[in-house]
Short mmCIF file of N, CA and C in Angstrom, two decimals:
data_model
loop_
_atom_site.label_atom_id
_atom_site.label_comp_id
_atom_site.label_asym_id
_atom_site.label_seq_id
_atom_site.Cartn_x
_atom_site.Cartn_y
_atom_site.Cartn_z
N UNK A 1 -2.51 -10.75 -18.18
CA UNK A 1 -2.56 -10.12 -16.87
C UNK A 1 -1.33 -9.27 -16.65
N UNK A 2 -1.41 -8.46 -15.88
CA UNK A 2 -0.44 -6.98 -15.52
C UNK A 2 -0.42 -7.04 -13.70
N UNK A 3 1.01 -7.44 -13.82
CA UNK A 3 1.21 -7.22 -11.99
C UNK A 3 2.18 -5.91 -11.85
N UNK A 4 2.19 -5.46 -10.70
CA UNK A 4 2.65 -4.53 -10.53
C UNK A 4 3.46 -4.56 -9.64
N UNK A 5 4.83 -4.87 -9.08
CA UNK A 5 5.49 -5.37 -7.73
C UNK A 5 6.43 -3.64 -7.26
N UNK A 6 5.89 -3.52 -6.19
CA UNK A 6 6.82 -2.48 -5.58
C UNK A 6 8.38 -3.00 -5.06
N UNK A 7 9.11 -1.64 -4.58
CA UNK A 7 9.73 -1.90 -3.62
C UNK A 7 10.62 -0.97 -3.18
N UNK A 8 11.42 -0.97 -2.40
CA UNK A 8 12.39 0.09 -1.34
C UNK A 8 11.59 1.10 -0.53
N UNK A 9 10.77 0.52 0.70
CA UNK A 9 9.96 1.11 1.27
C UNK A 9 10.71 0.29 2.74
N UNK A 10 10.37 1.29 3.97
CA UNK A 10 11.13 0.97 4.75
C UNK A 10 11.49 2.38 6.44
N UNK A 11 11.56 2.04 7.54
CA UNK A 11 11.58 3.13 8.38
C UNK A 11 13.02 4.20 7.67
N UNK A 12 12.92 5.34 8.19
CA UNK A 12 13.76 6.02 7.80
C UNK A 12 13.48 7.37 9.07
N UNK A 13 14.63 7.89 9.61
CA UNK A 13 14.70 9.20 10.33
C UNK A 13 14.16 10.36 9.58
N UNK A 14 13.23 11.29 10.30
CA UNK A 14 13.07 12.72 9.43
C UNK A 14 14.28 13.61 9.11
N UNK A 15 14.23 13.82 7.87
CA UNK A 15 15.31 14.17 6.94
C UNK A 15 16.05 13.26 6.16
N UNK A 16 15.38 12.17 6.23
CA UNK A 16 16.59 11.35 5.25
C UNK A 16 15.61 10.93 4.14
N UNK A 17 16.14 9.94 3.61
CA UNK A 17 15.40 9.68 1.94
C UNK A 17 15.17 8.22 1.67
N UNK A 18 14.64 7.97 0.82
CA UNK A 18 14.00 6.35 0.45
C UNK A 18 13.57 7.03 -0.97
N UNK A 19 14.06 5.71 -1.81
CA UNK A 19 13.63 5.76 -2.84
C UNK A 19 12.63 4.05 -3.48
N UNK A 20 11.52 4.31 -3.94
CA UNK A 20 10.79 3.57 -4.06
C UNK A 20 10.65 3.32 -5.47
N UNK A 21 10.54 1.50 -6.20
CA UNK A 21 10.43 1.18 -7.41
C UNK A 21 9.22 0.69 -7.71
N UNK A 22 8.86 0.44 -8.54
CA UNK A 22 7.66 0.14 -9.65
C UNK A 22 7.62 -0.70 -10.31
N UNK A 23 7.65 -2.16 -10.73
CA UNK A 23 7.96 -2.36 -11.94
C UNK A 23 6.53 -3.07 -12.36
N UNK A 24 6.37 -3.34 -13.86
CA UNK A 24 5.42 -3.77 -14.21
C UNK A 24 5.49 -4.63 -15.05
N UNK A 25 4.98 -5.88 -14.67
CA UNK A 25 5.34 -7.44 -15.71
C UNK A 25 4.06 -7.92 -16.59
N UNK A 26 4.02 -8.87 -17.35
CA UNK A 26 2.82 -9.31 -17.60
C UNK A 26 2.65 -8.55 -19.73
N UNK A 27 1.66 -9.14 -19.75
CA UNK A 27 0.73 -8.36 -21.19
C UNK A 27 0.83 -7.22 -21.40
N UNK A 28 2.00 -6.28 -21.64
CA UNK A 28 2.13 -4.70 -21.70
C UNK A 28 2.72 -4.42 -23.13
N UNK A 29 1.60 -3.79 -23.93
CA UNK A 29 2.05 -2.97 -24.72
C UNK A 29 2.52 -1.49 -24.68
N UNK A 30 2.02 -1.20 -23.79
CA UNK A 30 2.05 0.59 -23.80
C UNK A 30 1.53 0.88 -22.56
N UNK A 31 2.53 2.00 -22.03
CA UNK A 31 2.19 2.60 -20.65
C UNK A 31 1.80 4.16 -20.18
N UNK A 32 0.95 4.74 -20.60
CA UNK A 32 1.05 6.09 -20.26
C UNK A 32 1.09 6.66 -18.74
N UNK A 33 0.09 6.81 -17.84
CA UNK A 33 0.51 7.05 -16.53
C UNK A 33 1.24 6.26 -15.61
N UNK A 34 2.52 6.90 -15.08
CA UNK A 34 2.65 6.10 -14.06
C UNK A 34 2.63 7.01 -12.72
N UNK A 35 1.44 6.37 -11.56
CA UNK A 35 1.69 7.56 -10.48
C UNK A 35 1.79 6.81 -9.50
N UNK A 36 2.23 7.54 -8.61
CA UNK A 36 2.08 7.06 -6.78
C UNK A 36 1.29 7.70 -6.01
N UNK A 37 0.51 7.29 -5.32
CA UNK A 37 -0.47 7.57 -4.41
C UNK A 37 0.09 6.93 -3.10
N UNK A 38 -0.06 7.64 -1.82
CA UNK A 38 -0.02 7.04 -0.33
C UNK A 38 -1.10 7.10 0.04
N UNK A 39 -1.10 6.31 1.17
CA UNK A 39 -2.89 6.52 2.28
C UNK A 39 -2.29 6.12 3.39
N UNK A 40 -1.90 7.48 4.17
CA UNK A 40 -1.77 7.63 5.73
C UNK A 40 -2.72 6.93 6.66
N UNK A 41 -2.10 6.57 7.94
CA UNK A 41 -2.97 5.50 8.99
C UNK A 41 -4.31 6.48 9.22
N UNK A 42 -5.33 6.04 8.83
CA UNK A 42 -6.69 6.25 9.14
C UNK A 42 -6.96 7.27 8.03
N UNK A 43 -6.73 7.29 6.82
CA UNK A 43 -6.88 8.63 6.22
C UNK A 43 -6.91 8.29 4.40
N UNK A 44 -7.69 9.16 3.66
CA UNK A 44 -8.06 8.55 2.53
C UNK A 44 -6.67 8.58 1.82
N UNK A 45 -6.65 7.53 0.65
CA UNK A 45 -5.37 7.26 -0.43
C UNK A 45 -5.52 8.93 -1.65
N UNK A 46 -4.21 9.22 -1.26
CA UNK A 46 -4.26 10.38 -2.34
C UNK A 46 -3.36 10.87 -3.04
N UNK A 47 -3.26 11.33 -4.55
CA UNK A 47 -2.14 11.15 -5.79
C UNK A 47 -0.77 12.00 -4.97
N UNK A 48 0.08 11.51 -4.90
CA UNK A 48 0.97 12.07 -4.43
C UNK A 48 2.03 12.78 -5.96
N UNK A 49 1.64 11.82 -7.00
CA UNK A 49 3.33 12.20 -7.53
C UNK A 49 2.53 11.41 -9.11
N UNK A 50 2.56 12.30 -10.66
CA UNK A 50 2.29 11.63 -11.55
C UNK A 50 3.16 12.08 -12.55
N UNK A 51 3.42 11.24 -13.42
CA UNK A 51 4.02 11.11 -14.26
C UNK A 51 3.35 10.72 -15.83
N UNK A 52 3.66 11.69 -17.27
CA UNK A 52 2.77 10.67 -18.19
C UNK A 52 4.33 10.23 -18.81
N UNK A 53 4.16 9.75 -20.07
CA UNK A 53 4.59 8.80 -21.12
C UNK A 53 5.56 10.09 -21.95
N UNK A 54 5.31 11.37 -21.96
CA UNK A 54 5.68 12.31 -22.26
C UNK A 54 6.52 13.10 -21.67
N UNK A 55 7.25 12.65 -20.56
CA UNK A 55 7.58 13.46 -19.28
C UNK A 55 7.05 14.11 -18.71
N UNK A 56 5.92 14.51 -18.23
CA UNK A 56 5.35 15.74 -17.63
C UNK A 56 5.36 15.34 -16.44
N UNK A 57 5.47 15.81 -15.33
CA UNK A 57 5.18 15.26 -14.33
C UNK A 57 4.47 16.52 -13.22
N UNK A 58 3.65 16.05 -11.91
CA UNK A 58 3.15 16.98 -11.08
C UNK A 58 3.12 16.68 -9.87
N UNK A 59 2.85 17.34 -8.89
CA UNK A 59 2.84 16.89 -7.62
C UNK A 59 2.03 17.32 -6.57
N UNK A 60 1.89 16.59 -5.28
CA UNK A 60 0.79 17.14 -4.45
C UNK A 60 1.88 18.21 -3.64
N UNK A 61 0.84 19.84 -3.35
CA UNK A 61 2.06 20.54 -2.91
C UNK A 61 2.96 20.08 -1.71
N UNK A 62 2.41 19.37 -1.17
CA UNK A 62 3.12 19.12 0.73
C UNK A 62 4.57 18.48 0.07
N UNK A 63 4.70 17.98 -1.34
CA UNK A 63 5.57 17.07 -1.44
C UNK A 63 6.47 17.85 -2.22
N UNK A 64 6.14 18.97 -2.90
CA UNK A 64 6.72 19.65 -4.03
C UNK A 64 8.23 19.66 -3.54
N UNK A 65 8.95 20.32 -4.09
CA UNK A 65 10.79 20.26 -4.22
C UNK A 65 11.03 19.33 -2.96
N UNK A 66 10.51 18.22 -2.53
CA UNK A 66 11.18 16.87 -1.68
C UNK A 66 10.81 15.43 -2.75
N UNK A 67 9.76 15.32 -3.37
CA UNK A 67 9.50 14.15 -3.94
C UNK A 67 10.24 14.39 -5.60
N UNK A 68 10.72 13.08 -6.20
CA UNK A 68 10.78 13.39 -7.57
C UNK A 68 10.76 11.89 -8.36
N UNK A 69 9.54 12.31 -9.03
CA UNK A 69 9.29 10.73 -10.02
C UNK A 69 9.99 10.75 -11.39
N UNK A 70 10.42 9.43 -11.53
CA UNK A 70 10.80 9.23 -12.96
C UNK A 70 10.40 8.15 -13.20
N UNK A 71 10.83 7.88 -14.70
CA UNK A 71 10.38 6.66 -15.24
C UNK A 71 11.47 6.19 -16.21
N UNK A 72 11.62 4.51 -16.26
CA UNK A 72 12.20 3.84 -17.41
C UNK A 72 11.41 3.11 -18.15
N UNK A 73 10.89 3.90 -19.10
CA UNK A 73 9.86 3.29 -20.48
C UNK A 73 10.49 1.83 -21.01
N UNK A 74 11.56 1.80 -20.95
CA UNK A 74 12.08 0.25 -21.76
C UNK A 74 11.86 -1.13 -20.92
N UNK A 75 12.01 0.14 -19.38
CA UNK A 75 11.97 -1.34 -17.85
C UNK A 75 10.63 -1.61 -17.81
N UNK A 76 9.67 -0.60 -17.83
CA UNK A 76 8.05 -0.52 -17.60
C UNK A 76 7.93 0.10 -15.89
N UNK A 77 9.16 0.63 -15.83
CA UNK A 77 9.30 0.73 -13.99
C UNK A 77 9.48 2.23 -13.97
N UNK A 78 8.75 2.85 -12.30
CA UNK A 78 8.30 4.00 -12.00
C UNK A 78 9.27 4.22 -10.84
N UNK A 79 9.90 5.75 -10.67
CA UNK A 79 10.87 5.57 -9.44
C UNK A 79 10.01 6.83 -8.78
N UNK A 80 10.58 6.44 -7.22
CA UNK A 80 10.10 8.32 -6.61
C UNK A 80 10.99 8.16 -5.47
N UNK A 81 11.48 9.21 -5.86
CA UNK A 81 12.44 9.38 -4.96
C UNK A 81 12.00 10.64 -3.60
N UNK A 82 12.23 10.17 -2.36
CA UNK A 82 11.81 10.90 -1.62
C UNK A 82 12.85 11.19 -0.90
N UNK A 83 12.58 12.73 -0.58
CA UNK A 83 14.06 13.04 0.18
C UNK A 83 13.49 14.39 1.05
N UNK A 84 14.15 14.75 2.20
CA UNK A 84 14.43 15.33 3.20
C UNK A 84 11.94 14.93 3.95
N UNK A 85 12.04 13.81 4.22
CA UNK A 85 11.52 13.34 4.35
C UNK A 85 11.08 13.70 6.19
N UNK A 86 9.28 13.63 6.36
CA UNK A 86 9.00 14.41 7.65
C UNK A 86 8.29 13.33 8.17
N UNK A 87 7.64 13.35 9.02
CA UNK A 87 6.63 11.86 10.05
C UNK A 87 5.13 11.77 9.41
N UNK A 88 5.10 13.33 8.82
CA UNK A 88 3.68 13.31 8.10
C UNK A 88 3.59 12.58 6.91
N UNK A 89 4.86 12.03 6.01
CA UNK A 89 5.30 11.04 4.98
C UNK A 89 4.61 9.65 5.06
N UNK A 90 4.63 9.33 6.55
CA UNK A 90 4.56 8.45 6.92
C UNK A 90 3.14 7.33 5.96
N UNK A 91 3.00 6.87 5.47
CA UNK A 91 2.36 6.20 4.84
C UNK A 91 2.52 4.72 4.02
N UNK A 92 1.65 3.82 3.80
CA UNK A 92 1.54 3.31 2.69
C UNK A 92 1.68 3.56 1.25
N UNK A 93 2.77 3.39 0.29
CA UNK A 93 2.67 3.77 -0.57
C UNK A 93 2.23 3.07 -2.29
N UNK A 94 1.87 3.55 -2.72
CA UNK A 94 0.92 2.68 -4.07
C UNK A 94 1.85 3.08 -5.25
N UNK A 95 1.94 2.28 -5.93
CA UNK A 95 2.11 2.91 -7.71
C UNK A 95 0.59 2.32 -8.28
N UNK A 96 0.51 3.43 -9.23
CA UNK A 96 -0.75 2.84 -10.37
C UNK A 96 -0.51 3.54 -11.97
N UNK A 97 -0.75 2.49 -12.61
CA UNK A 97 -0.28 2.59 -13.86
C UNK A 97 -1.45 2.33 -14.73
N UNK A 98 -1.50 3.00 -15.79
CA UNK A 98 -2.24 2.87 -16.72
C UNK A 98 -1.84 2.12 -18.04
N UNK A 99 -2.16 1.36 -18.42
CA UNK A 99 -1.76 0.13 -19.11
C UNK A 99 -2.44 -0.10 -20.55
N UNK A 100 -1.59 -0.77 -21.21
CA UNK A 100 -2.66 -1.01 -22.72
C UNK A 100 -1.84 -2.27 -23.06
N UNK A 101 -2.43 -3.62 -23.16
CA UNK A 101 -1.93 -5.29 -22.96
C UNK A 101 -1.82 -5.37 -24.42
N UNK A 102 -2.36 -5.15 -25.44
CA UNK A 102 -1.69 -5.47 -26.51
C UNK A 102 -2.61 -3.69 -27.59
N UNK A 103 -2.02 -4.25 -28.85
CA UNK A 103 -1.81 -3.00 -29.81
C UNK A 103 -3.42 -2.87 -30.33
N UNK A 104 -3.83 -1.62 -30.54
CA UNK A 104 -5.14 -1.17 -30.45
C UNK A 104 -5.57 -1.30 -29.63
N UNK A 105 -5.67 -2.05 -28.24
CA UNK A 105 -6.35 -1.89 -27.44
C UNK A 105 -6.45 -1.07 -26.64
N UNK A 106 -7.58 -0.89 -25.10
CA UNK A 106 -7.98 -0.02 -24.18
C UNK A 106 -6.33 0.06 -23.34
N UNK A 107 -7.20 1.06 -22.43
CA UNK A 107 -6.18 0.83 -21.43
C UNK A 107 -6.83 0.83 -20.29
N UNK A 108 -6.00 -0.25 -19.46
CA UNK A 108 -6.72 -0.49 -17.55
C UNK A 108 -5.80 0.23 -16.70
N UNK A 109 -6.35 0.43 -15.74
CA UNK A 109 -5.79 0.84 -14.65
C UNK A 109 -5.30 -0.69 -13.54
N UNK A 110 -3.98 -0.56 -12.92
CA UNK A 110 -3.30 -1.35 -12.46
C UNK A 110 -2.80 -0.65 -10.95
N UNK A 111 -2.70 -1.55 -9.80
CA UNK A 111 -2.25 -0.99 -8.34
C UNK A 111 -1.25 -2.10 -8.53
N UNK A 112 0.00 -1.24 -7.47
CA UNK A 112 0.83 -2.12 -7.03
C UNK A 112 0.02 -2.44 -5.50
N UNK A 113 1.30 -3.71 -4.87
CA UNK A 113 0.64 -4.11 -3.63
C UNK A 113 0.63 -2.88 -2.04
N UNK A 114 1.35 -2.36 -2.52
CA UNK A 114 1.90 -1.33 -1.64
C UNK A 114 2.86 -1.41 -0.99
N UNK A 115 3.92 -0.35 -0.60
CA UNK A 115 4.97 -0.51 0.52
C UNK A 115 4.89 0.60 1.59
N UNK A 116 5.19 0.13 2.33
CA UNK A 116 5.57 1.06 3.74
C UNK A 116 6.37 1.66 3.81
N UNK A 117 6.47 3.25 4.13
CA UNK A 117 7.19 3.90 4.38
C UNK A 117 6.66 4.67 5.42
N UNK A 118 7.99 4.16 6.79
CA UNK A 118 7.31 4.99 8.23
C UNK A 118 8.78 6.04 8.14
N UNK A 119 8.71 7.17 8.76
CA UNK A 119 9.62 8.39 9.07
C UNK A 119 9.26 8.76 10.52
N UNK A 120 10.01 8.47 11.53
CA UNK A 120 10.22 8.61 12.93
C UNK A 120 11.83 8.08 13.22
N UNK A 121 11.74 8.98 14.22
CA UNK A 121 13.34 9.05 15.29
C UNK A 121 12.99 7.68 15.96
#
Protein backbone atom coordinates (compact mmCIF):
# COMPACT_ATOMS: atom_id res chain seq x y z
CA UNK A 1 0.00 0.00 0.00
CA UNK A 2 1.04 3.77 -0.94
CA UNK A 3 -0.11 6.67 1.42
CA UNK A 4 0.31 9.92 0.56
CA UNK A 5 0.46 12.54 3.67
CA UNK A 6 0.35 16.30 2.88
CA UNK A 7 1.28 19.28 4.57
CA UNK A 8 1.98 23.20 5.16
CA UNK A 9 -1.44 24.33 4.24
CA UNK A 10 -2.89 27.03 6.27
CA UNK A 11 -4.71 30.86 6.21
CA UNK A 12 -2.37 33.28 4.74
CA UNK A 13 -2.98 37.27 3.68
CA UNK A 14 -3.18 38.05 -0.23
CA UNK A 15 0.29 38.40 -1.28
CA UNK A 16 2.03 36.22 0.89
CA UNK A 17 3.15 32.54 0.33
CA UNK A 18 2.71 28.91 1.71
CA UNK A 19 4.55 26.27 0.70
CA UNK A 20 2.99 22.81 0.60
CA UNK A 21 4.67 19.06 0.99
CA UNK A 22 3.98 15.68 -0.38
CA UNK A 23 5.43 12.85 0.83
CA UNK A 24 4.88 9.34 -0.17
CA UNK A 25 5.39 6.12 2.09
CA UNK A 26 4.55 2.59 1.63
CA UNK A 27 5.50 -0.12 -1.52
CA UNK A 28 7.30 2.43 -3.94
CA UNK A 29 9.44 1.52 -6.53
CA UNK A 30 9.25 4.26 -8.96
CA UNK A 31 7.50 7.55 -9.25
CA UNK A 32 6.80 9.37 -12.38
CA UNK A 33 4.04 12.07 -11.93
CA UNK A 34 3.88 14.09 -9.19
CA UNK A 35 0.97 16.81 -9.39
CA UNK A 36 -1.25 19.05 -7.36
CA UNK A 37 -4.65 19.66 -8.04
CA UNK A 38 -7.08 22.16 -5.81
CA UNK A 39 -10.98 22.14 -5.73
CA UNK A 40 -12.31 25.54 -4.72
CA UNK A 41 -15.61 25.77 -2.33
CA UNK A 42 -18.37 24.55 -4.63
CA UNK A 43 -16.31 24.04 -7.75
CA UNK A 44 -14.74 21.07 -9.69
CA UNK A 45 -10.94 19.69 -8.56
CA UNK A 46 -8.50 20.88 -11.24
CA UNK A 47 -4.55 20.16 -12.19
CA UNK A 48 -3.04 23.05 -10.91
CA UNK A 49 0.77 22.28 -11.11
CA UNK A 50 2.60 18.88 -12.73
CA UNK A 51 5.61 17.65 -12.56
CA UNK A 52 7.24 14.28 -14.35
CA UNK A 53 10.31 12.15 -13.17
CA UNK A 54 12.28 14.06 -15.86
CA UNK A 55 11.85 17.56 -14.69
CA UNK A 56 9.37 18.94 -16.90
CA UNK A 57 7.00 20.67 -15.31
CA UNK A 58 3.54 22.83 -16.35
CA UNK A 59 1.01 24.83 -15.07
CA UNK A 60 -2.57 26.03 -14.98
CA UNK A 61 -2.25 29.67 -16.46
CA UNK A 62 -4.05 31.65 -13.41
CA UNK A 63 -1.04 30.18 -11.48
CA UNK A 64 1.84 30.64 -13.98
CA UNK A 65 5.04 32.82 -12.61
CA UNK A 66 3.25 32.57 -8.76
CA UNK A 67 3.20 28.68 -8.30
CA UNK A 68 6.45 26.52 -8.52
CA UNK A 69 6.66 22.63 -8.09
CA UNK A 70 9.55 20.56 -7.35
CA UNK A 71 10.45 17.36 -6.42
CA UNK A 72 12.91 15.13 -4.19
CA UNK A 73 13.15 11.73 -6.07
CA UNK A 74 15.28 10.12 -3.13
CA UNK A 75 12.42 11.60 -0.40
CA UNK A 76 9.45 10.40 -2.80
CA UNK A 77 8.13 14.05 -1.78
CA UNK A 78 6.46 16.83 -4.04
CA UNK A 79 6.85 20.63 -3.05
CA UNK A 80 4.72 23.73 -4.47
CA UNK A 81 5.49 26.54 -3.55
CA UNK A 82 2.99 29.30 -3.73
CA UNK A 83 3.71 32.81 -3.63
CA UNK A 84 2.25 36.30 -4.08
CA UNK A 85 -0.89 34.44 -3.44
CA UNK A 86 -4.82 36.00 -4.19
CA UNK A 87 -8.46 34.87 -2.35
CA UNK A 88 -9.19 33.09 -5.67
CA UNK A 89 -6.18 30.50 -4.34
CA UNK A 90 -8.32 29.82 -1.89
CA UNK A 91 -8.83 26.08 -1.99
CA UNK A 92 -8.35 22.56 -0.94
CA UNK A 93 -5.30 21.31 -2.05
CA UNK A 94 -4.41 17.58 -3.39
CA UNK A 95 -1.09 15.96 -4.44
CA UNK A 96 -1.46 12.86 -6.79
CA UNK A 97 1.17 10.70 -7.74
CA UNK A 98 1.65 8.11 -10.01
CA UNK A 99 3.27 5.16 -8.57
CA UNK A 100 4.86 1.74 -9.52
CA UNK A 101 5.06 -0.66 -5.90
CA UNK A 102 7.57 -2.92 -7.04
CA UNK A 103 9.95 -3.59 -10.33
CA UNK A 104 8.12 -4.47 -13.61
CA UNK A 105 5.14 -3.56 -12.44
CA UNK A 106 2.00 -1.12 -13.40
CA UNK A 107 1.61 2.00 -12.14
CA UNK A 108 -1.51 3.42 -9.82
CA UNK A 109 -2.59 6.52 -9.29
CA UNK A 110 -2.44 7.78 -5.53
CA UNK A 111 -4.36 11.13 -3.69
CA UNK A 112 -3.08 12.74 -0.82
CA UNK A 113 -5.70 13.61 1.99
CA UNK A 114 -5.76 17.16 1.18
CA UNK A 115 -4.82 20.51 2.84
CA UNK A 116 -6.33 23.79 3.16
CA UNK A 117 -5.22 26.69 1.94
CA UNK A 118 -7.55 29.87 2.65
CA UNK A 119 -6.00 33.56 1.41
CA UNK A 120 -8.09 36.44 3.03
CA UNK A 121 -7.29 39.70 5.11
Amino acid sequence: QVQLVESGGGLVQPGGSLRLSCTASGDINDIRAMNWYRQPPGKLRELVAASTAHGVTDYVDSVKGRFTVSRDNAKNTAFLQMNSLKPEDTAVYYCHFNVQTAPGGGYELYWGQGTQVTVSS
